[in-house]
Short mmCIF file of C-alpha atoms in Angstrom, two decimals:
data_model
loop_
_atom_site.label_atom_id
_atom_site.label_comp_id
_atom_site.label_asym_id
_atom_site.label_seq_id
_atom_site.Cartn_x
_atom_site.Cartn_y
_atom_site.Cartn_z
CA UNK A 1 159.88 100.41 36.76
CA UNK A 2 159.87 97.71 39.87
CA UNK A 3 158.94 94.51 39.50
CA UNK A 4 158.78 91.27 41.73
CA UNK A 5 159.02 87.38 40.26
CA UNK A 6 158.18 84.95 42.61
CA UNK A 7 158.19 81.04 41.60
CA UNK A 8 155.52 79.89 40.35
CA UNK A 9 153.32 77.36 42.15
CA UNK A 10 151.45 75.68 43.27
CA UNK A 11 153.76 74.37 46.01
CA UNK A 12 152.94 71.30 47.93
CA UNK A 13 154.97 69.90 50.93
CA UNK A 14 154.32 67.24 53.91
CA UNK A 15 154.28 68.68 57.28
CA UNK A 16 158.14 68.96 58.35
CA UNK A 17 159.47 69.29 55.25
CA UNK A 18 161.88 72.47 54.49
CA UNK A 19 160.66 75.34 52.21
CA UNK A 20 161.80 77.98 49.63
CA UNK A 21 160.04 80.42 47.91
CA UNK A 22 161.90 82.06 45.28
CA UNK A 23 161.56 85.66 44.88
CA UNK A 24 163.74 88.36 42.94
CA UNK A 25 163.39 91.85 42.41
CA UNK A 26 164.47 94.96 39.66
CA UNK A 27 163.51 98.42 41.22
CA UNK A 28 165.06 101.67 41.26
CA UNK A 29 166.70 103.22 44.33
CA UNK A 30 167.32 101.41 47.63
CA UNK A 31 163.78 99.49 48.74
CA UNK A 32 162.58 97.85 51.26
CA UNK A 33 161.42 94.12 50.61
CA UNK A 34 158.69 91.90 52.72
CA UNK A 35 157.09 88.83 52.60
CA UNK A 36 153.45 88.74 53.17
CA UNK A 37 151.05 85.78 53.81
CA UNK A 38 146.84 85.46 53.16
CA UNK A 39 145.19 83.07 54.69
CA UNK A 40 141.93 81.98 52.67
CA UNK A 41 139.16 84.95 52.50
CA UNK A 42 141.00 86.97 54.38
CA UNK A 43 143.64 89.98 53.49
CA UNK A 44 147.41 90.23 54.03
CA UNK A 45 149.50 89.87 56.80
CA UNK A 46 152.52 91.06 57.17
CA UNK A 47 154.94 88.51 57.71
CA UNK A 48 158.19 89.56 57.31
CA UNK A 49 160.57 92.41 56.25
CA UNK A 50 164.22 94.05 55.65
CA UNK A 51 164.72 97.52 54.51
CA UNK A 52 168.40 97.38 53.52
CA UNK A 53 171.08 95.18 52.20
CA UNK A 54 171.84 91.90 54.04
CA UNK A 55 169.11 92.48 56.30
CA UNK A 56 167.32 89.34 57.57
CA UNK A 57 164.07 89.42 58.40
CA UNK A 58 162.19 86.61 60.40
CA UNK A 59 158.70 85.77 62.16
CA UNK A 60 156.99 82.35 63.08
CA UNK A 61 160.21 80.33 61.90
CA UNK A 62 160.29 82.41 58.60
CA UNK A 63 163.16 84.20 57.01
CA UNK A 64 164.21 85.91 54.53
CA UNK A 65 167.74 88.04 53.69
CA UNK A 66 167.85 91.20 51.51
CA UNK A 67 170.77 89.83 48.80
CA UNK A 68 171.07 92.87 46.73
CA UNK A 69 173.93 91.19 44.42
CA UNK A 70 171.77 88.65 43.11
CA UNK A 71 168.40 91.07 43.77
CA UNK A 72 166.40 88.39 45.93
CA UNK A 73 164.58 87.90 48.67
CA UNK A 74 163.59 83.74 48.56
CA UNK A 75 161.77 82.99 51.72
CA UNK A 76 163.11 79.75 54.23
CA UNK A 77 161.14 77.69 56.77
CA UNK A 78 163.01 74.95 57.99
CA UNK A 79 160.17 72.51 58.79
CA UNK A 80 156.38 73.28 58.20
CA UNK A 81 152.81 72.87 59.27
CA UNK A 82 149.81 72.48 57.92
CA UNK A 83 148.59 75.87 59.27
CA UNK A 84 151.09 77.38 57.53
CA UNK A 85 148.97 76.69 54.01
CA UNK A 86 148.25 79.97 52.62
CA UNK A 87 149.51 82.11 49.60
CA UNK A 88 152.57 84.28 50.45
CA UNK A 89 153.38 87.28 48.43
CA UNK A 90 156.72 88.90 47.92
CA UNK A 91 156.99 92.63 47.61
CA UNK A 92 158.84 95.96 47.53
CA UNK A 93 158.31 98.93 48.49
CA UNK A 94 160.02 102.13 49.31
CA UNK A 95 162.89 103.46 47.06
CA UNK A 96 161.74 105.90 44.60
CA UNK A 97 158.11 104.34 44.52
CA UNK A 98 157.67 105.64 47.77
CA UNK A 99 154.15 104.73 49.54
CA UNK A 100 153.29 101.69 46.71
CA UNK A 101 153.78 97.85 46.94
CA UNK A 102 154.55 95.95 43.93
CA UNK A 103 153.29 92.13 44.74
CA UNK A 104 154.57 89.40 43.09
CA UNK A 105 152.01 86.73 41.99
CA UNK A 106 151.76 84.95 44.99
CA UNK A 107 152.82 81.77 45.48
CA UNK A 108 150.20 78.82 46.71
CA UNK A 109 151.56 76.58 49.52
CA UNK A 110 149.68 73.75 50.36
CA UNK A 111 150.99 71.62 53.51
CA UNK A 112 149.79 68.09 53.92
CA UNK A 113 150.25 66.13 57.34
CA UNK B 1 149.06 97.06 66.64
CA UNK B 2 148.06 98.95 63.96
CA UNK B 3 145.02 97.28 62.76
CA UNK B 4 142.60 98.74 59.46
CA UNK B 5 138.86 97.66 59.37
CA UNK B 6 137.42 97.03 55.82
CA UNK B 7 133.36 96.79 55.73
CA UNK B 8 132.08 94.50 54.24
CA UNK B 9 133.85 91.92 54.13
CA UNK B 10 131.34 90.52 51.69
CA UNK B 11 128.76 92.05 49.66
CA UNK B 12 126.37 90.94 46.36
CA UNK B 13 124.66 93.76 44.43
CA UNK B 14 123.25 93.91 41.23
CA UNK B 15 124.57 95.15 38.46
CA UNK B 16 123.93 98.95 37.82
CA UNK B 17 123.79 99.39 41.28
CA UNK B 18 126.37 101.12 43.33
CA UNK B 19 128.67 99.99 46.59
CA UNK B 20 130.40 101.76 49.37
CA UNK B 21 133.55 99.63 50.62
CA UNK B 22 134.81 101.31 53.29
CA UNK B 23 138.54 101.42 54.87
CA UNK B 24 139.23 102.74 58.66
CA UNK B 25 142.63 103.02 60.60
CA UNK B 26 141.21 101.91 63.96
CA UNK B 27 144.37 103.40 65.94
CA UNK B 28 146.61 105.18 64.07
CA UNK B 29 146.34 108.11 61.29
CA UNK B 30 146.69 107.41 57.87
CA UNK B 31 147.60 110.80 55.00
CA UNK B 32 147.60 107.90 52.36
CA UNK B 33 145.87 104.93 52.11
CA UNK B 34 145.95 102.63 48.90
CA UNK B 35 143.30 100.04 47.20
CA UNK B 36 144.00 96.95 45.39
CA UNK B 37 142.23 94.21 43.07
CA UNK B 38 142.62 90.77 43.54
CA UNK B 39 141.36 88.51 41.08
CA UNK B 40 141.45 84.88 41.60
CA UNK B 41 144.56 83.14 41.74
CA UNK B 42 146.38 86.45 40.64
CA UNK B 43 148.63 88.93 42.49
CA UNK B 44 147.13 92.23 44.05
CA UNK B 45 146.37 95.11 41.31
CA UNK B 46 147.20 98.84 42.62
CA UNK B 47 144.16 100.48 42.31
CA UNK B 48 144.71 104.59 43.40
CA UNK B 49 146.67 106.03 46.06
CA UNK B 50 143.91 107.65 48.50
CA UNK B 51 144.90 110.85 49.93
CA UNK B 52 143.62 112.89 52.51
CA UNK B 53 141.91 115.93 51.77
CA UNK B 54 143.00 115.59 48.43
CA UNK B 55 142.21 113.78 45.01
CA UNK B 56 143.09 110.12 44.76
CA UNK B 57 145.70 109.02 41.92
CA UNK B 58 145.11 106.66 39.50
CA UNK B 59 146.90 103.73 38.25
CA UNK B 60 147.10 103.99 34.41
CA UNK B 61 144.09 101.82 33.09
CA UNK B 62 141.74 102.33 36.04
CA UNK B 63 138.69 104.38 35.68
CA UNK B 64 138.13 106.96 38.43
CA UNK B 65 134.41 107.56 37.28
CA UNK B 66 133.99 104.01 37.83
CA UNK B 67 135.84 104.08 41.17
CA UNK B 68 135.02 106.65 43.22
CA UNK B 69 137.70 107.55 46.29
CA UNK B 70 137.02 109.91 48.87
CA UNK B 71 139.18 109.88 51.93
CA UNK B 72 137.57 112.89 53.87
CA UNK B 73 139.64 112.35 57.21
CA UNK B 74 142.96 110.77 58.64
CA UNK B 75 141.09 108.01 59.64
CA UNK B 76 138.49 107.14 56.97
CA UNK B 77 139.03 106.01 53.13
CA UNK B 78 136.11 104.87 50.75
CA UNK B 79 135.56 103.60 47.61
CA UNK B 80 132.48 103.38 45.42
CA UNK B 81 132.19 101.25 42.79
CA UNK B 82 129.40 103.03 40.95
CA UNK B 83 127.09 101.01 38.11
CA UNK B 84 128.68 97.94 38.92
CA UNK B 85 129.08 94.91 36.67
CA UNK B 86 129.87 91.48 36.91
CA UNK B 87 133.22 92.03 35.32
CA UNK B 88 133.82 94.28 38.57
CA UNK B 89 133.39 91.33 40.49
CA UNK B 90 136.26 90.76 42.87
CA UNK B 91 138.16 90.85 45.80
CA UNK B 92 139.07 94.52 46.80
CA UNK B 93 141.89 95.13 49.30
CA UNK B 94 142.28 98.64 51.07
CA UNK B 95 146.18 99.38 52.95
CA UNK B 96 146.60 102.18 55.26
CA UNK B 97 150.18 103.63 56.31
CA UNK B 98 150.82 105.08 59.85
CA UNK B 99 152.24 108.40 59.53
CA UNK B 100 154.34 107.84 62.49
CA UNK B 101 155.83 104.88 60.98
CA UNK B 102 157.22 106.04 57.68
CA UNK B 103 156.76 103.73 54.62
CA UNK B 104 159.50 101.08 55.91
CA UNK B 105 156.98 99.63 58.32
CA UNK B 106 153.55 101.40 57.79
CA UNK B 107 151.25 98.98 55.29
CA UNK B 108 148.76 97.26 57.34
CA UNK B 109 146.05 95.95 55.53
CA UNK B 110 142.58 95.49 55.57
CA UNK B 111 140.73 91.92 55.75
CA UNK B 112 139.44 92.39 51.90
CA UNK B 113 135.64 92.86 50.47
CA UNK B 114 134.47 90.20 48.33
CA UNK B 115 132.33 91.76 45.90
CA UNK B 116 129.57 90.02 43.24
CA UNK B 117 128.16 91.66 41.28
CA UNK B 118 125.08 89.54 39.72
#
């Protein structure tokens, strides 16, 4: 079945510092993949997204490319903020598990100024 | 864009009690909607596929006496947690998808019910 490994955190960064999340995939079929952030008591946001190989997907200085060689799908910000402290989720859908999202964990990012 | 209102957003009850979280598509139409579990510090749990006009499906290991899903129009989704107990205690997360929009770019979700059950 699909599945979605994301690094584990807690992750903790000063403000302007560069950031990866890891994130690899198995599923059947072609999916699409997206990143997803939530903010504190409060649901998920889509962030970002790419439905095929070598897509990149972007948003708010986010982004993400589709490698299907390696099966990933690590998320890049060159420099962050504070407000960007939340947990971000990796996940695919699409493929042959059409209509459901398998998360990852979730990965905890806390930014310090 | 498309946004989905979940009510509550928080809600204590006691336990044996029953509670009505409920999911709307404010502008689009949604066939299938889906519900997720969060427990703390965890990932999101698929709950059941809701589908209109139709019985919900099941993830293997969740109890659909326990969860009740009706989603009675295009726009509307609910779920009941019936008898509740503290172990049912969580953060409950409902995801519509816009029919026009296909499943590439349709899952917009809801701003989650906390739910305690005491």
């Amino acid at each position: 079945g699909n599945s979605v490994t994301q690094m584990e955190g807690p992750v903790t960064l000063s403000e302007e510092a560069f950031l990866t999340i890891n994130c690899t995939y198995t599923a059947t079929g072609y999916p699409s993949l997206f990143w997803y952030v939530q903010y504190p008591g409060e649901g998920l946001q889509l962030l970002l997204k790419a439905t095929k190989a070598d897509d990149k997907g972007s948003n708010k200085g986010f982004e993400a490319t589709y490698r299907k060689e390696t099966t990933s799908f690590h998320l890049e910000k060159g420099s962050v903020q504070v407000s960007d402290s939340a947990v971000y989720f990796c996940a695919l859908g699409g493929g042959t598990s059409y209509g459901k999202l398998t998360f990852g964990q979730g990965t905890i990012l806390t930014v310090h100024p | 864009g498309a946004v989905v209102s979940q009510h509550p957003s928080r809600v204590i009850c006691k336990s044996g009690t029953s509670v009505k979280i409920e999911c709307r598509s404010l502008d689009f139409q949604a066939t299938t909607m889906f519900w997720y579990r969060q427990f703390p510090k965890k990932s999101l749990m698929l709950m059941a596929t809701s589908n209109e006009g139709s019985k919900a499906t099941y993830e293997q290991g969740v109890e659909k006496d326990k969860f009740l899903i009706n989603h009675a129009s295009l726009t509307l989704s609910t779920l009941t947690v019936t008898s509740a107990h503290p172990e049912d205690s969580s953060f409950y997360i409902c995801s519509a998808r816009d029919n026009s929009q296909g499943a590439i770019n349709g899952y917009t979700f809801g701003s989650g019910t906390r739910l305690t059950v005491v």
